[in-house]
Every structure is written in C-alpha cells, then in structure tokens.
Amino acid sequence: KNPQLISFSPIVIDIHPGSFPNSINPRSKGVIPVAILTTDTFDAATVDETTVLFGATGTEAAPVHSVLEDDDGDGDTDMILHFEIQGTGIACGDTSASLTGETFGGQAIEGSDSIRTVKCK
C-alpha cells in the first residue's frame, strides 16, 4: 500500500480517564492509562490491541495491558490500555499525545488528547 493513501478514522481517546488536566511525569517509571472510547460511530471493542501504539507522535509504545470495560459510565464498552511512560517518548513541555492502531477489520485509527507534563524542573 502507498502509505500516503491510508486514511485514518478519528477516534476519541482519554488519557488518564476521569482526570483533567492529564498530568504525566515523563521521568516516571510507571504506566499511563489511556481509554479508547466507544461512540455512536465507533466501537472500541473492534480495536486490535496488538496494533496499538501510543506516545508523543503515536508510534512509540505498545500497551503492556488492555481491558474492555465501560470507562466513562455511558453503558457501552470502552478499551483501556496501559503504556509504560518511559517508552512513550513524551518529554517535558509536550502538550498532547497520540494513539494509533487498527481495527480487526484493518481500518487505521488515530486519536490524541491534551497532556500536561509535571515534575520537569
């Protein structure tokens, strides 16, 4: 395939579900939860978690854990993925992070969310 012809379906992601701002300490050895939310036009359960990458550009870290559950309390199934912060390429001063992947049907997906880096001094 010609990579310039791949069209991405925009998806809704939520970094650190349930909190805002989405604070990330780039020096942390921990993990960061990221939810792929099911919407009227997208079913998060169709995402092939083995294709998902997350980080500063959306091409860095593979998930270390994933689970399907209703993250936002709206009664449908969302996908929650956990990524090792050290693998994401997120650096002090970054203001957003992205997630890319594919559905089981081969549709490319992409989403991003705002972040605030902390403990950078």
mmCIF file of N, CA, C and O in Angstrom, residues 53-109:
data_model
loop_
_atom_site.group_PDB
_atom_site.id
_atom_site.type_symbol
_atom_site.label_atom_id
_atom_site.label_comp_id
_atom_site.label_asym_id
_atom_site.label_seq_id
_atom_site.Cartn_x
_atom_site.Cartn_y
_atom_site.Cartn_z
ATOM 1 N N LEU A 53 -0.256 1.696 19.226
ATOM 2 C CA LEU A 53 0.945 2.376 19.721
ATOM 3 C C LEU A 53 0.522 3.717 20.284
ATOM 4 O O LEU A 53 -0.425 4.336 19.806
ATOM 5 N N PHE A 54 1.263 4.194 21.309
ATOM 6 C CA PHE A 54 0.911 5.447 21.974
ATOM 7 C C PHE A 54 2.168 6.204 22.342
ATOM 8 O O PHE A 54 3.173 5.610 22.725
ATOM 9 N N GLY A 55 2.099 7.523 22.240
ATOM 10 C CA GLY A 55 3.208 8.346 22.698
ATOM 11 C C GLY A 55 3.163 9.734 22.114
ATOM 12 O O GLY A 55 2.108 10.214 21.698
ATOM 13 N N ALA A 56 4.327 10.362 22.083
ATOM 14 C CA ALA A 56 4.430 11.746 21.632
ATOM 15 C C ALA A 56 3.878 11.913 20.211
ATOM 16 O O ALA A 56 3.218 12.902 19.906
ATOM 17 N N THR A 57 4.131 10.926 19.343
ATOM 18 C CA THR A 57 3.625 11.006 17.966
ATOM 19 C C THR A 57 2.633 9.906 17.631
ATOM 20 O O THR A 57 2.088 9.875 16.534
ATOM 21 N N GLY A 58 2.424 8.969 18.562
ATOM 22 C CA GLY A 58 1.511 7.861 18.310
ATOM 23 C C GLY A 58 2.183 6.653 17.691
ATOM 24 O O GLY A 58 1.507 5.750 17.207
ATOM 25 N N THR A 59 3.517 6.624 17.704
ATOM 26 C CA THR A 59 4.236 5.495 17.095
ATOM 27 C C THR A 59 5.255 4.885 18.044
ATOM 28 O O THR A 59 6.136 4.142 17.610
ATOM 29 N N GLU A 60 5.160 5.177 19.342
ATOM 30 C CA GLU A 60 6.215 4.791 20.275
ATOM 31 C C GLU A 60 5.948 3.498 21.028
ATOM 32 O O GLU A 60 6.591 2.496 20.754
ATOM 33 N N ALA A 61 5.064 3.505 21.988
ATOM 34 C CA ALA A 61 4.948 2.410 22.952
ATOM 35 C C ALA A 61 3.769 1.494 22.645
ATOM 36 O O ALA A 61 2.668 1.955 22.346
ATOM 37 N N ALA A 62 4.015 0.190 22.765
ATOM 38 C CA ALA A 62 2.940 -0.797 22.686
ATOM 39 C C ALA A 62 2.349 -0.963 24.086
ATOM 40 O O ALA A 62 3.038 -0.776 25.088
ATOM 41 N N PRO A 63 1.073 -1.330 24.175
ATOM 42 C CA PRO A 63 0.459 -1.490 25.500
ATOM 43 C C PRO A 63 1.032 -2.684 26.250
ATOM 44 O O PRO A 63 1.385 -3.693 25.647
ATOM 45 N N VAL A 64 1.127 -2.535 27.568
ATOM 46 C CA VAL A 64 1.558 -3.647 28.415
ATOM 47 C C VAL A 64 0.354 -4.373 29.007
ATOM 48 O O VAL A 64 0.487 -5.469 29.540
ATOM 49 N N HIS A 65 -0.823 -3.779 28.897
ATOM 50 C CA HIS A 65 -2.047 -4.368 29.437
ATOM 51 C C HIS A 65 -3.227 -3.720 28.739
ATOM 52 O O HIS A 65 -3.186 -2.536 28.409
ATOM 53 N N SER A 66 -4.281 -4.484 28.495
ATOM 54 C CA SER A 66 -5.509 -3.886 27.967
ATOM 55 C C SER A 66 -6.705 -4.629 28.536
ATOM 56 O O SER A 66 -6.616 -5.810 28.877
ATOM 57 N N VAL A 67 -7.812 -3.915 28.657
ATOM 58 C CA VAL A 67 -9.043 -4.498 29.191
ATOM 59 C C VAL A 67 -10.222 -3.775 28.544
ATOM 60 O O VAL A 67 -10.137 -2.591 28.232
ATOM 61 N N LEU A 68 -11.303 -4.516 28.332
ATOM 62 C CA LEU A 68 -12.536 -3.912 27.837
ATOM 63 C C LEU A 68 -13.466 -3.692 29.019
ATOM 64 O O LEU A 68 -13.796 -4.630 29.743
ATOM 65 N N GLU A 69 -13.873 -2.444 29.229
ATOM 66 C CA GLU A 69 -14.819 -2.118 30.295
ATOM 67 C C GLU A 69 -15.447 -0.771 29.983
ATOM 68 O O GLU A 69 -14.950 -0.018 29.149
ATOM 69 N N ASP A 70 -16.548 -0.469 30.661
ATOM 70 C CA ASP A 70 -17.220 0.818 30.480
ATOM 71 C C ASP A 70 -16.475 1.850 31.304
ATOM 72 O O ASP A 70 -16.657 1.947 32.512
ATOM 73 N N ASP A 71 -15.623 2.612 30.643
ATOM 74 C CA ASP A 71 -14.771 3.560 31.355
ATOM 75 C C ASP A 71 -15.489 4.857 31.709
ATOM 76 O O ASP A 71 -15.278 5.419 32.763
ATOM 77 N N ASP A 72 -16.342 5.343 30.798
ATOM 78 C CA ASP A 72 -16.948 6.660 31.000
ATOM 79 C C ASP A 72 -18.381 6.598 31.521
ATOM 80 O O ASP A 72 -19.076 7.610 31.584
ATOM 81 N N GLY A 73 -18.840 5.405 31.901
ATOM 82 C CA GLY A 73 -20.132 5.287 32.568
ATOM 83 C C GLY A 73 -21.345 5.481 31.680
ATOM 84 O O GLY A 73 -22.442 5.734 32.182
ATOM 85 N N ASP A 74 -21.158 5.331 30.345
ATOM 86 C CA ASP A 74 -22.301 5.565 29.464
ATOM 87 C C ASP A 74 -22.978 4.267 29.016
ATOM 88 O O ASP A 74 -23.859 4.281 28.170
ATOM 89 N N GLY A 75 -22.552 3.134 29.592
ATOM 90 C CA GLY A 75 -23.231 1.885 29.315
ATOM 91 C C GLY A 75 -22.671 1.076 28.156
ATOM 92 O O GLY A 75 -23.161 -0.015 27.882
ATOM 93 N N ASP A 76 -21.663 1.590 27.440
ATOM 94 C CA ASP A 76 -21.061 0.802 26.377
ATOM 95 C C ASP A 76 -19.629 0.422 26.742
ATOM 96 O O ASP A 76 -19.086 0.874 27.741
ATOM 97 N N THR A 77 -19.030 -0.434 25.943
ATOM 98 C CA THR A 77 -17.724 -0.995 26.268
ATOM 99 C C THR A 77 -16.612 -0.166 25.637
ATOM 100 O O THR A 77 -16.602 0.053 24.422
ATOM 101 N N ASP A 78 -15.691 0.303 26.471
ATOM 102 C CA ASP A 78 -14.523 1.046 26.022
ATOM 103 C C ASP A 78 -13.289 0.149 26.193
ATOM 104 O O ASP A 78 -13.353 -0.876 26.868
ATOM 105 N N MET A 79 -12.180 0.534 25.571
ATOM 106 C CA MET A 79 -10.936 -0.212 25.742
ATOM 107 C C MET A 79 -9.971 0.632 26.553
ATOM 108 O O MET A 79 -9.707 1.788 26.203
ATOM 109 N N ILE A 80 -9.470 0.065 27.653
ATOM 110 C CA ILE A 80 -8.484 0.753 28.481
ATOM 111 C C ILE A 80 -7.143 0.059 28.258
ATOM 112 O O ILE A 80 -7.035 -1.166 28.415
ATOM 113 N N LEU A 81 -6.138 0.844 27.879
ATOM 114 C CA LEU A 81 -4.803 0.314 27.626
ATOM 115 C C LEU A 81 -3.830 0.989 28.577
ATOM 116 O O LEU A 81 -4.017 2.152 28.932
ATOM 117 N N HIS A 82 -2.793 0.264 28.980
ATOM 118 C CA HIS A 82 -1.754 0.838 29.838
ATOM 119 C C HIS A 82 -0.424 0.785 29.099
ATOM 120 O O HIS A 82 -0.080 -0.241 28.498
ATOM 121 N N PHE A 83 0.313 1.909 29.165
ATOM 122 C CA PHE A 83 1.592 2.038 28.474
ATOM 123 C C PHE A 83 2.667 2.459 29.468
ATOM 124 O O PHE A 83 2.409 3.291 30.339
ATOM 125 N N GLU A 84 3.876 1.912 29.328
ATOM 126 C CA GLU A 84 4.987 2.340 30.167
ATOM 127 C C GLU A 84 5.401 3.743 29.745
ATOM 128 O O GLU A 84 5.723 3.981 28.572
ATOM 129 N N ILE A 85 5.364 4.678 30.702
ATOM 130 C CA ILE A 85 5.655 6.080 30.395
ATOM 131 C C ILE A 85 7.019 6.233 29.740
ATOM 132 O O ILE A 85 7.189 7.007 28.802
ATOM 133 N N GLN A 86 8.013 5.449 30.210
ATOM 134 C CA GLN A 86 9.365 5.581 29.670
ATOM 135 C C GLN A 86 9.449 5.239 28.182
ATOM 136 O O GLN A 86 10.369 5.677 27.498
ATOM 137 N N GLY A 87 8.483 4.487 27.678
ATOM 138 C CA GLY A 87 8.510 4.095 26.274
ATOM 139 C C GLY A 87 7.768 5.023 25.339
ATOM 140 O O GLY A 87 7.785 4.827 24.126
ATOM 141 N N THR A 88 7.113 6.061 25.905
ATOM 142 C CA THR A 88 6.216 6.872 25.081
ATOM 143 C C THR A 88 6.907 7.998 24.319
ATOM 144 O O THR A 88 6.309 8.570 23.414
ATOM 145 N N GLY A 89 8.128 8.345 24.717
ATOM 146 C CA GLY A 89 8.795 9.479 24.076
ATOM 147 C C GLY A 89 8.232 10.820 24.499
ATOM 148 O O GLY A 89 8.609 11.854 23.950
ATOM 149 N N ILE A 90 7.315 10.836 25.463
ATOM 150 C CA ILE A 90 6.756 12.102 25.949
ATOM 151 C C ILE A 90 7.838 12.829 26.738
ATOM 152 O O ILE A 90 8.493 12.241 27.596
ATOM 153 N N ALA A 91 8.025 14.096 26.410
ATOM 154 C CA ALA A 91 9.077 14.901 27.031
ATOM 155 C C ALA A 91 8.479 16.121 27.715
ATOM 156 O O ALA A 91 7.357 16.539 27.408
ATOM 157 N N CYS A 92 9.245 16.688 28.638
ATOM 158 C CA CYS A 92 8.802 17.892 29.331
ATOM 159 C C CYS A 92 8.435 18.957 28.312
ATOM 160 O O CYS A 92 9.175 19.198 27.353
ATOM 161 N N GLY A 93 7.270 19.570 28.512
ATOM 162 C CA GLY A 93 6.805 20.613 27.621
ATOM 163 C C GLY A 93 5.834 20.140 26.555
ATOM 164 O O GLY A 93 5.174 20.954 25.909
ATOM 165 N N ASP A 94 5.736 18.818 26.335
ATOM 166 C CA ASP A 94 4.758 18.316 25.364
ATOM 167 C C ASP A 94 3.351 18.670 25.841
ATOM 168 O O ASP A 94 3.076 18.667 27.037
ATOM 169 N N THR A 95 2.456 18.959 24.897
ATOM 170 C CA THR A 95 1.092 19.355 25.251
ATOM 171 C C THR A 95 0.036 18.389 24.736
ATOM 172 O O THR A 95 -1.144 18.569 25.002
ATOM 173 N N SER A 96 0.444 17.380 23.976
ATOM 174 C CA SER A 96 -0.509 16.370 23.540
ATOM 175 C C SER A 96 0.226 15.059 23.307
ATOM 176 O O SER A 96 1.449 15.037 23.156
ATOM 177 N N ALA A 97 -0.544 13.975 23.287
ATOM 178 C CA ALA A 97 -0.020 12.651 22.978
ATOM 179 C C ALA A 97 -1.038 11.961 22.086
ATOM 180 O O ALA A 97 -2.230 12.283 22.127
ATOM 181 N N SER A 98 -0.571 11.021 21.286
ATOM 182 C CA SER A 98 -1.428 10.393 20.286
ATOM 183 C C SER A 98 -1.382 8.878 20.368
ATOM 184 O O SER A 98 -0.426 8.291 20.867
ATOM 185 N N LEU A 99 -2.445 8.277 19.835
ATOM 186 C CA LEU A 99 -2.571 6.836 19.772
ATOM 187 C C LEU A 99 -2.924 6.455 18.344
ATOM 188 O O LEU A 99 -3.738 7.119 17.706
ATOM 189 N N THR A 100 -2.286 5.406 17.837
ATOM 190 C CA THR A 100 -2.608 4.887 16.518
ATOM 191 C C THR A 100 -2.800 3.382 16.620
ATOM 192 O O THR A 100 -2.362 2.756 17.580
ATOM 193 N N GLY A 101 -3.438 2.820 15.625
ATOM 194 C CA GLY A 101 -3.639 1.382 15.587
ATOM 195 C C GLY A 101 -4.562 1.021 14.452
ATOM 196 O O GLY A 101 -4.800 1.819 13.538
ATOM 197 N N GLU A 102 -5.080 -0.206 14.538
ATOM 198 C CA GLU A 102 -6.015 -0.690 13.526
ATOM 199 C C GLU A 102 -7.127 -1.476 14.197
ATOM 200 O O GLU A 102 -6.938 -2.056 15.274
ATOM 201 N N THR A 103 -8.268 -1.512 13.521
ATOM 202 C CA THR A 103 -9.340 -2.400 13.960
ATOM 203 C C THR A 103 -9.055 -3.798 13.427
ATOM 204 O O THR A 103 -8.183 -3.983 12.566
ATOM 205 N N PHE A 104 -9.800 -4.785 13.930
ATOM 206 C CA PHE A 104 -9.656 -6.145 13.421
ATOM 207 C C PHE A 104 -9.963 -6.202 11.927
ATOM 208 O O PHE A 104 -9.478 -7.074 11.226
ATOM 209 N N GLY A 105 -10.758 -5.242 11.434
ATOM 210 C CA GLY A 105 -11.081 -5.186 10.013
ATOM 211 C C GLY A 105 -10.036 -4.472 9.177
ATOM 212 O O GLY A 105 -10.208 -4.335 7.966
ATOM 213 N N GLY A 106 -8.962 -3.981 9.812
ATOM 214 C CA GLY A 106 -7.889 -3.339 9.061
ATOM 215 C C GLY A 106 -8.026 -1.840 8.883
ATOM 216 O O GLY A 106 -7.225 -1.215 8.187
ATOM 217 N N GLN A 107 -9.029 -1.229 9.513
ATOM 218 C CA GLN A 107 -9.197 0.221 9.417
ATOM 219 C C GLN A 107 -8.210 0.913 10.344
ATOM 220 O O GLN A 107 -8.153 0.600 11.533
ATOM 221 N N ALA A 108 -7.411 1.820 9.791
ATOM 222 C CA ALA A 108 -6.465 2.572 10.612
ATOM 223 C C ALA A 108 -7.218 3.555 11.492
ATOM 224 O O ALA A 108 -8.185 4.187 11.055
ATOM 225 N N ILE A 109 -6.765 3.697 12.732
ATOM 226 C CA ILE A 109 -7.397 4.624 13.678
ATOM 227 C C ILE A 109 -6.331 5.536 14.267
ATOM 228 O O ILE A 109 -5.151 5.190 14.331
#
